[in-house]
Amino acid sequence: MHLNMLKCKIHRATVTHAELNYEGSIAIDGNLLDAAGIREYEQIHAWNINNGERFVTYALRAEEGSGIISVNGSAARRVSTGDLVIIAAFVGLSEAEMAKYQPDLVYVDAHNRITHTNHSIPKQAA
């Protein structure tokens, strides 16, 4: 049996561009891709915190240190510049691989600079 698990996420990134007429994808600052372990052209899921929109596309590498989060093509209709998004990728793991599994979680500030990383999400309290 394989389980579809969260591989990584970039949490609360700020959309810097929404380019309707660009060939699809999300261009993401290369430093964020590296920190999260997302590869260029890898399928990603994006969730817009501001309006609840969700979509699936693929990652493109933007210039390292640029802070760019550019949502392109038809997905640009699901965001506005300044919206906060969570960008995530998933991986299929076997039961044996689960024994040492940890996701890569990247947290950013309002300028899409890394504030910290983690390998677990704190438990939600009541």
PDB file of N, CA, C and O in Angstrom, residues 3-29:
ATOM      1  N   LEU A   3       0.751   5.493   0.513  1.00  0.00           N
ATOM      2  CA  LEU A   3      -0.023   6.598   1.073  1.00  0.00           C
ATOM      3  C   LEU A   3       0.405   7.891   0.384  1.00  0.00           C
ATOM      4  O   LEU A   3       1.598   8.118   0.161  1.00  0.00           O
ATOM      5  N   ASN A   4      -0.544   8.737   0.041  1.00  0.00           N
ATOM      6  CA  ASN A   4      -0.246  10.027  -0.561  1.00  0.00           C
ATOM      7  C   ASN A   4      -0.055  11.032   0.570  1.00  0.00           C
ATOM      8  O   ASN A   4      -1.011  11.433   1.219  1.00  0.00           O
ATOM      9  N   MET A   5       1.191  11.443   0.794  1.00  0.00           N
ATOM     10  CA  MET A   5       1.549  12.264   1.952  1.00  0.00           C
ATOM     11  C   MET A   5       2.026  13.649   1.518  1.00  0.00           C
ATOM     12  O   MET A   5       2.556  13.822   0.423  1.00  0.00           O
ATOM     13  N   LEU A   6       1.870  14.617   2.425  1.00  0.00           N
ATOM     14  CA  LEU A   6       2.411  15.942   2.191  1.00  0.00           C
ATOM     15  C   LEU A   6       3.932  15.837   2.105  1.00  0.00           C
ATOM     16  O   LEU A   6       4.583  15.388   3.047  1.00  0.00           O
ATOM     17  N   LYS A   7       4.498  16.211   0.974  1.00  0.00           N
ATOM     18  CA  LYS A   7       5.953  16.208   0.794  1.00  0.00           C
ATOM     19  C   LYS A   7       6.534  17.490   1.377  1.00  0.00           C
ATOM     20  O   LYS A   7       7.533  17.473   2.086  1.00  0.00           O
ATOM     21  N   CYS A   8       5.884  18.619   1.033  1.00  0.00           N
ATOM     22  CA  CYS A   8       6.404  19.905   1.466  1.00  0.00           C
ATOM     23  C   CYS A   8       5.345  20.981   1.261  1.00  0.00           C
ATOM     24  O   CYS A   8       4.358  20.769   0.548  1.00  0.00           O
ATOM     25  N   LYS A   9       5.586  22.123   1.896  1.00  0.00           N
ATOM     26  CA  LYS A   9       4.720  23.271   1.643  1.00  0.00           C
ATOM     27  C   LYS A   9       5.484  24.555   1.884  1.00  0.00           C
ATOM     28  O   LYS A   9       6.443  24.600   2.653  1.00  0.00           O
ATOM     29  N   ILE A  10       5.032  25.590   1.186  1.00  0.00           N
ATOM     30  CA  ILE A  10       5.467  26.960   1.419  1.00  0.00           C
ATOM     31  C   ILE A  10       4.236  27.642   1.985  1.00  0.00           C
ATOM     32  O   ILE A  10       3.196  27.714   1.327  1.00  0.00           O
ATOM     33  N   HIS A  11       4.323  28.088   3.228  1.00  0.00           N
ATOM     34  CA  HIS A  11       3.146  28.522   3.983  1.00  0.00           C
ATOM     35  C   HIS A  11       2.970  30.036   3.974  1.00  0.00           C
ATOM     36  O   HIS A  11       3.873  30.769   4.372  1.00  0.00           O
ATOM     37  N   ARG A  12       1.820  30.479   3.496  1.00  0.00           N
ATOM     38  CA  ARG A  12       1.401  31.885   3.524  1.00  0.00           C
ATOM     39  C   ARG A  12       2.312  32.799   2.696  1.00  0.00           C
ATOM     40  O   ARG A  12       2.697  33.883   3.129  1.00  0.00           O
ATOM     41  N   ALA A  13       2.626  32.335   1.475  1.00  0.00           N
ATOM     42  CA  ALA A  13       3.389  33.173   0.547  1.00  0.00           C
ATOM     43  C   ALA A  13       2.461  34.236  -0.026  1.00  0.00           C
ATOM     44  O   ALA A  13       1.264  34.016  -0.213  1.00  0.00           O
ATOM     45  N   THR A  14       3.013  35.388  -0.311  1.00  0.00           N
ATOM     46  CA  THR A  14       2.246  36.500  -0.880  1.00  0.00           C
ATOM     47  C   THR A  14       2.369  36.489  -2.396  1.00  0.00           C
ATOM     48  O   THR A  14       3.478  36.455  -2.944  1.00  0.00           O
ATOM     49  N   VAL A  15       1.224  36.512  -3.077  1.00  0.00           N
ATOM     50  CA  VAL A  15       1.204  36.554  -4.535  1.00  0.00           C
ATOM     51  C   VAL A  15       1.732  37.914  -4.990  1.00  0.00           C
ATOM     52  O   VAL A  15       1.212  38.957  -4.585  1.00  0.00           O
ATOM     53  N   THR A  16       2.779  37.890  -5.823  1.00  0.00           N
ATOM     54  CA  THR A  16       3.375  39.133  -6.317  1.00  0.00           C
ATOM     55  C   THR A  16       2.886  39.493  -7.712  1.00  0.00           C
ATOM     56  O   THR A  16       2.949  40.660  -8.102  1.00  0.00           O
ATOM     57  N   HIS A  17       2.443  38.502  -8.474  1.00  0.00           N
ATOM     58  CA  HIS A  17       1.962  38.722  -9.840  1.00  0.00           C
ATOM     59  C   HIS A  17       0.827  37.745 -10.135  1.00  0.00           C
ATOM     60  O   HIS A  17       0.840  36.611  -9.645  1.00  0.00           O
ATOM     61  N   ALA A  18      -0.110  38.184 -10.967  1.00  0.00           N
ATOM     62  CA  ALA A  18      -1.156  37.318 -11.524  1.00  0.00           C
ATOM     63  C   ALA A  18      -1.177  37.606 -13.019  1.00  0.00           C
ATOM     64  O   ALA A  18      -1.701  38.632 -13.451  1.00  0.00           O
ATOM     65  N   GLU A  19      -0.552  36.722 -13.796  1.00  0.00           N
ATOM     66  CA  GLU A  19      -0.315  36.951 -15.222  1.00  0.00           C
ATOM     67  C   GLU A  19      -1.210  36.043 -16.063  1.00  0.00           C
ATOM     68  O   GLU A  19      -0.845  34.915 -16.384  1.00  0.00           O
ATOM     69  N   LEU A  20      -2.380  36.531 -16.436  1.00  0.00           N
ATOM     70  CA  LEU A  20      -3.354  35.744 -17.184  1.00  0.00           C
ATOM     71  C   LEU A  20      -2.813  35.269 -18.526  1.00  0.00           C
ATOM     72  O   LEU A  20      -3.065  34.140 -18.939  1.00  0.00           O
ATOM     73  N   ASN A  21      -2.060  36.085 -19.212  1.00  0.00           N
ATOM     74  CA  ASN A  21      -1.618  35.744 -20.570  1.00  0.00           C
ATOM     75  C   ASN A  21      -0.262  35.064 -20.627  1.00  0.00           C
ATOM     76  O   ASN A  21       0.328  34.955 -21.698  1.00  0.00           O
ATOM     77  N   TYR A  22       0.226  34.596 -19.493  1.00  0.00           N
ATOM     78  CA  TYR A  22       1.467  33.835 -19.478  1.00  0.00           C
ATOM     79  C   TYR A  22       1.119  32.359 -19.569  1.00  0.00           C
ATOM     80  O   TYR A  22       0.087  31.923 -19.055  1.00  0.00           O
ATOM     81  N   GLU A  23       1.968  31.567 -20.193  1.00  0.00           N
ATOM     82  CA  GLU A  23       1.736  30.131 -20.281  1.00  0.00           C
ATOM     83  C   GLU A  23       1.738  29.552 -18.866  1.00  0.00           C
ATOM     84  O   GLU A  23       2.704  29.697 -18.140  1.00  0.00           O
ATOM     85  N   GLY A  24       0.676  28.886 -18.457  1.00  0.00           N
ATOM     86  CA  GLY A  24       0.377  28.378 -17.122  1.00  0.00           C
ATOM     87  C   GLY A  24       1.498  28.145 -16.133  1.00  0.00           C
ATOM     88  O   GLY A  24       2.646  28.236 -16.484  1.00  0.00           O
ATOM     89  N   SER A  25       1.179  27.906 -14.904  1.00  0.00           N
ATOM     90  CA  SER A  25       2.110  27.547 -13.836  1.00  0.00           C
ATOM     91  C   SER A  25       2.158  28.593 -12.738  1.00  0.00           C
ATOM     92  O   SER A  25       1.469  29.606 -12.785  1.00  0.00           O
ATOM     93  N   ILE A  26       3.019  28.330 -11.755  1.00  0.00           N
ATOM     94  CA  ILE A  26       3.364  29.331 -10.742  1.00  0.00           C
ATOM     95  C   ILE A  26       4.880  29.459 -10.744  1.00  0.00           C
ATOM     96  O   ILE A  26       5.594  28.477 -10.534  1.00  0.00           O
ATOM     97  N   ALA A  27       5.363  30.665 -10.981  1.00  0.00           N
ATOM     98  CA  ALA A  27       6.794  30.938 -10.863  1.00  0.00           C
ATOM     99  C   ALA A  27       7.059  31.259  -9.401  1.00  0.00           C
ATOM    100  O   ALA A  27       6.381  32.092  -8.804  1.00  0.00           O
ATOM    101  N   ILE A  28       8.035  30.556  -8.817  1.00  0.00           N
ATOM    102  CA  ILE A  28       8.322  30.654  -7.384  1.00  0.00           C
ATOM    103  C   ILE A  28       9.810  30.957  -7.202  1.00  0.00           C
ATOM    104  O   ILE A  28      10.664  30.307  -7.834  1.00  0.00           O
ATOM    105  N   ASP A  29      10.118  31.916  -6.334  1.00  0.00           N
ATOM    106  CA  ASP A  29      11.500  32.243  -5.982  1.00  0.00           C
ATOM    107  C   ASP A  29      12.290  30.940  -5.800  1.00  0.00           C
ATOM    108  O   ASP A  29      11.885  30.048  -5.049  1.00  0.00           O
TER     109      ASP A  29
END
